[in-house]
Amino acid sequence: MSNCIFCKILNKEIPSEFIYEDETCFAINDINPKAKKHILVIPKEHIESLNEVENFDLIKKLFEAIKKINKKENITHFKTLINTGSKAGQEVMHLHIHILSD
Ligand code: 5GP
Ligand code: ZN
């Protein structure tokens, strides 16, 4: 998606350090962290939100990535969050999972 921030980050049009990457997804630190550690896990495929997910193998892969990211980042206690829809606080309309840890 040409005007999507996360697609632009994936395509290196906006610089951002990838703290994790595999064939399905990548992870970056949130630009406006709401916890000491605030990571976004983002599928490479542009899918607007959880409402548009049809193949839930993707969600499984994202959570497998979360486990690897947390191991790498020494995160043992954390919250995960998926905002779905602007009325629920979703600002970037490209599916992502927040990892929040103090
Ligand atoms: P949402 O509210 O859509 O669930 O979460 C979007 C998140 O993306 C917010 O926490 C926001 O701070 C973060 N964000 C928005 N733009 C950028 C950006 O350009 N770079 C990074 N690293 N995070 C961003
Ligand atoms: Zn996108």
PDB file of C-alpha atoms and ligand atoms in Angstrom:
ATOM      1  CA  MET A   1       0.000   0.000   0.000  1.00  0.00           C
ATOM      2  CA  SER A   2       1.667   3.174  -1.205  1.00  0.00           C
ATOM      3  CA  ASN A   3       0.553   5.569   1.533  1.00  0.00           C
ATOM      4  CA  CYS A   4       0.893   3.159   4.454  1.00  0.00           C
ATOM      5  CA  ILE A   5       3.564   4.036   7.042  1.00  0.00           C
ATOM      6  CA  PHE A   6       4.392   0.405   7.844  1.00  0.00           C
ATOM      7  CA  CYS A   7       4.654  -0.552   4.138  1.00  0.00           C
ATOM      8  CA  LYS A   8       6.961   2.453   3.682  1.00  0.00           C
ATOM      9  CA  ILE A   9       9.114   1.277   6.599  1.00  0.00           C
ATOM     10  CA  LEU A  10       9.218  -2.238   5.123  1.00  0.00           C
ATOM     11  CA  ASN A  11      10.226  -0.815   1.722  1.00  0.00           C
ATOM     12  CA  LYS A  12      12.912   1.380   3.391  1.00  0.00           C
ATOM     13  CA  GLU A  13      11.173   4.566   2.206  1.00  0.00           C
ATOM     14  CA  ILE A  14      11.086   5.589   5.886  1.00  0.00           C
ATOM     15  CA  PRO A  15      14.210   4.624   7.845  1.00  0.00           C
ATOM     16  CA  SER A  16      13.586   2.458  10.901  1.00  0.00           C
ATOM     17  CA  GLU A  17      15.755  -0.107  12.658  1.00  0.00           C
ATOM     18  CA  PHE A  18      14.419  -3.642  12.311  1.00  0.00           C
ATOM     19  CA  ILE A  19      14.928  -5.448  15.595  1.00  0.00           C
ATOM     20  CA  TYR A  20      13.627  -8.694  14.062  1.00  0.00           C
ATOM     21  CA  GLU A  21      12.757  -9.923  10.588  1.00  0.00           C
ATOM     22  CA  ASP A  22      11.664 -13.201   9.031  1.00  0.00           C
ATOM     23  CA  GLU A  23       9.805 -14.190   5.866  1.00  0.00           C
ATOM     24  CA  THR A  24       6.414 -13.238   7.368  1.00  0.00           C
ATOM     25  CA  CYS A  25       6.994 -10.194   9.536  1.00  0.00           C
ATOM     26  CA  PHE A  26       9.330  -7.607  10.983  1.00  0.00           C
ATOM     27  CA  ALA A  27       9.542  -5.763  14.293  1.00  0.00           C
ATOM     28  CA  ILE A  28      10.455  -2.181  15.168  1.00  0.00           C
ATOM     29  CA  ASN A  29      10.490  -0.076  18.310  1.00  0.00           C
ATOM     30  CA  ASP A  30       7.410   2.116  18.599  1.00  0.00           C
ATOM     31  CA  ILE A  31       8.222   5.756  17.817  1.00  0.00           C
ATOM     32  CA  ASN A  32       6.080   6.909  20.748  1.00  0.00           C
ATOM     33  CA  PRO A  33       6.632   4.230  23.424  1.00  0.00           C
ATOM     34  CA  LYS A  34       3.902   3.708  26.012  1.00  0.00           C
ATOM     35  CA  ALA A  35       6.102   1.393  28.120  1.00  0.00           C
ATOM     36  CA  LYS A  36       9.839   0.963  28.771  1.00  0.00           C
ATOM     37  CA  LYS A  37       9.890  -1.497  25.913  1.00  0.00           C
ATOM     38  CA  HIS A  38       7.284  -1.026  23.204  1.00  0.00           C
ATOM     39  CA  ILE A  39       7.741  -3.130  20.092  1.00  0.00           C
ATOM     40  CA  LEU A  40       5.506  -3.450  17.058  1.00  0.00           C
ATOM     41  CA  VAL A  41       5.316  -6.781  15.234  1.00  0.00           C
ATOM     42  CA  ILE A  42       4.134  -6.184  11.702  1.00  0.00           C
ATOM     43  CA  PRO A  43       3.258  -8.679   8.944  1.00  0.00           C
ATOM     44  CA  LYS A  44       4.993  -7.941   5.635  1.00  0.00           C
ATOM     45  CA  GLU A  45       1.690  -8.387   3.833  1.00  0.00           C
ATOM     46  CA  HIS A  46      -0.498  -5.282   3.949  1.00  0.00           C
ATOM     47  CA  ILE A  47      -3.618  -6.376   5.808  1.00  0.00           C
ATOM     48  CA  GLU A  48      -5.672  -3.550   7.276  1.00  0.00           C
ATOM     49  CA  SER A  49      -6.654  -5.133  10.548  1.00  0.00           C
ATOM     50  CA  LEU A  50      -7.608  -8.355  12.327  1.00  0.00           C
ATOM     51  CA  ASN A  51     -11.023  -8.013  10.682  1.00  0.00           C
ATOM     52  CA  GLU A  52      -9.431  -8.644   7.276  1.00  0.00           C
ATOM     53  CA  VAL A  53      -7.421 -11.730   8.319  1.00  0.00           C
ATOM     54  CA  GLU A  54      -8.647 -14.867   6.571  1.00  0.00           C
ATOM     55  CA  ASN A  55      -5.759 -17.256   7.103  1.00  0.00           C
ATOM     56  CA  PHE A  56      -5.029 -17.440  10.814  1.00  0.00           C
ATOM     57  CA  ASP A  57      -1.724 -19.237  10.182  1.00  0.00           C
ATOM     58  CA  LEU A  58      -0.464 -15.654   9.936  1.00  0.00           C
ATOM     59  CA  ILE A  59      -1.467 -14.920  13.531  1.00  0.00           C
ATOM     60  CA  LYS A  60       0.271 -18.092  14.680  1.00  0.00           C
ATOM     61  CA  LYS A  61       3.452 -16.990  12.877  1.00  0.00           C
ATOM     62  CA  LEU A  62       3.266 -13.526  14.439  1.00  0.00           C
ATOM     63  CA  PHE A  63       3.060 -15.022  17.928  1.00  0.00           C
ATOM     64  CA  GLU A  64       5.929 -17.394  17.144  1.00  0.00           C
ATOM     65  CA  ALA A  65       7.912 -14.293  16.152  1.00  0.00           C
ATOM     66  CA  ILE A  66       6.896 -12.574  19.402  1.00  0.00           C
ATOM     67  CA  LYS A  67       8.390 -15.449  21.377  1.00  0.00           C
ATOM     68  CA  LYS A  68      11.680 -15.123  19.467  1.00  0.00           C
ATOM     69  CA  ILE A  69      11.717 -11.318  19.798  1.00  0.00           C
ATOM     70  CA  ASN A  70      11.101 -11.509  23.528  1.00  0.00           C
ATOM     71  CA  LYS A  71      13.931 -14.003  23.955  1.00  0.00           C
ATOM     72  CA  LYS A  72      16.266 -11.715  22.003  1.00  0.00           C
ATOM     73  CA  GLU A  73      15.171  -8.632  23.961  1.00  0.00           C
ATOM     74  CA  ASN A  74      15.161 -10.395  27.362  1.00  0.00           C
ATOM     75  CA  ILE A  75      11.462  -9.718  27.776  1.00  0.00           C
ATOM     76  CA  THR A  76       9.780 -12.148  30.156  1.00  0.00           C
ATOM     77  CA  HIS A  77       6.787 -10.092  31.370  1.00  0.00           C
ATOM     78  CA  PHE A  78       4.737  -8.350  28.744  1.00  0.00           C
ATOM     79  CA  LYS A  79       1.377  -7.409  27.369  1.00  0.00           C
ATOM     80  CA  THR A  80       0.294  -7.900  23.772  1.00  0.00           C
ATOM     81  CA  LEU A  81      -2.270  -5.638  22.168  1.00  0.00           C
ATOM     82  CA  ILE A  82      -4.031  -5.515  18.821  1.00  0.00           C
ATOM     83  CA  ASN A  83      -6.182  -2.443  18.232  1.00  0.00           C
ATOM     84  CA  THR A  84      -8.802  -3.157  15.593  1.00  0.00           C
ATOM     85  CA  GLY A  85     -10.639  -0.246  14.002  1.00  0.00           C
ATOM     86  CA  SER A  86     -10.200   3.478  14.573  1.00  0.00           C
ATOM     87  CA  LYS A  87     -12.910   3.491  17.237  1.00  0.00           C
ATOM     88  CA  ALA A  88     -10.752   1.055  19.230  1.00  0.00           C
ATOM     89  CA  GLY A  89      -7.673   3.247  18.818  1.00  0.00           C
ATOM     90  CA  GLN A  90      -6.118   1.773  15.685  1.00  0.00           C
ATOM     91  CA  GLU A  91      -4.135   4.618  14.095  1.00  0.00           C
ATOM     92  CA  VAL A  92      -2.119   2.739  11.492  1.00  0.00           C
ATOM     93  CA  MET A  93      -4.375   0.710   9.223  1.00  0.00           C
ATOM     94  CA  HIS A  94      -1.866  -2.105   8.722  1.00  0.00           C
ATOM     95  CA  LEU A  95      -2.249  -5.005  11.151  1.00  0.00           C
ATOM     96  CA  HIS A  96       0.303  -5.031  13.961  1.00  0.00           C
ATOM     97  CA  ILE A  97       0.738  -6.486  17.428  1.00  0.00           C
ATOM     98  CA  HIS A  98       2.098  -4.315  20.228  1.00  0.00           C
ATOM     99  CA  ILE A  99       4.488  -5.839  22.790  1.00  0.00           C
ATOM    100  CA  LEU A 100       4.566  -3.717  25.953  1.00  0.00           C
ATOM    101  CA  SER A 101       6.963  -4.408  28.809  1.00  0.00           C
ATOM    102  CA  ASP A 102       8.382  -2.546  31.795  1.00  0.00           C
TER     103      ASP A 102
HETATM  104  P1  5GP B   1      -2.197   1.611  16.721  1.00  0.00           P
HETATM  105  O1  5GP B   1      -2.765   2.775  17.471  1.00  0.00           O
HETATM  106  O2  5GP B   1      -2.520   1.688  15.243  1.00  0.00           O
HETATM  107  O3  5GP B   1      -2.527   0.288  17.330  1.00  0.00           O
HETATM  108  O4  5GP B   1      -0.623   1.715  16.853  1.00  0.00           O
HETATM  109  C1  5GP B   1       0.177   2.398  15.946  1.00  0.00           C
HETATM  110  C2  5GP B   1       1.489   2.592  16.614  1.00  0.00           C
HETATM  111  O5  5GP B   1       2.447   2.932  15.622  1.00  0.00           O
HETATM  112  C3  5GP B   1       1.494   3.754  17.632  1.00  0.00           C
HETATM  113  O6  5GP B   1       1.866   3.254  18.920  1.00  0.00           O
HETATM  114  C4  5GP B   1       2.515   4.732  17.054  1.00  0.00           C
HETATM  115  O7  5GP B   1       3.293   5.357  18.059  1.00  0.00           O
HETATM  116  C5  5GP B   1       3.341   3.865  16.136  1.00  0.00           C
HETATM  117  N1  5GP B   1       3.904   4.551  14.984  1.00  0.00           N
HETATM  118  C6  5GP B   1       3.244   5.393  14.144  1.00  0.00           C
HETATM  119  N2  5GP B   1       4.081   5.833  13.173  1.00  0.00           N
HETATM  120  C7  5GP B   1       5.279   5.241  13.401  1.00  0.00           C
HETATM  121  C8  5GP B   1       6.540   5.305  12.734  1.00  0.00           C
HETATM  122  O8  5GP B   1       6.734   5.994  11.721  1.00  0.00           O
HETATM  123  N3  5GP B   1       7.556   4.567  13.251  1.00  0.00           N
HETATM  124  C9  5GP B   1       7.386   3.787  14.367  1.00  0.00           C
HETATM  125  N4  5GP B   1       8.453   3.112  14.798  1.00  0.00           N
HETATM  126  N5  5GP B   1       6.211   3.705  15.026  1.00  0.00           N
HETATM  127  C10 5GP B   1       5.165   4.428  14.543  1.00  0.00           C
HETATM  128 ZN    ZN B   2       0.787  -1.379   4.869  1.00  0.00          ZN
END
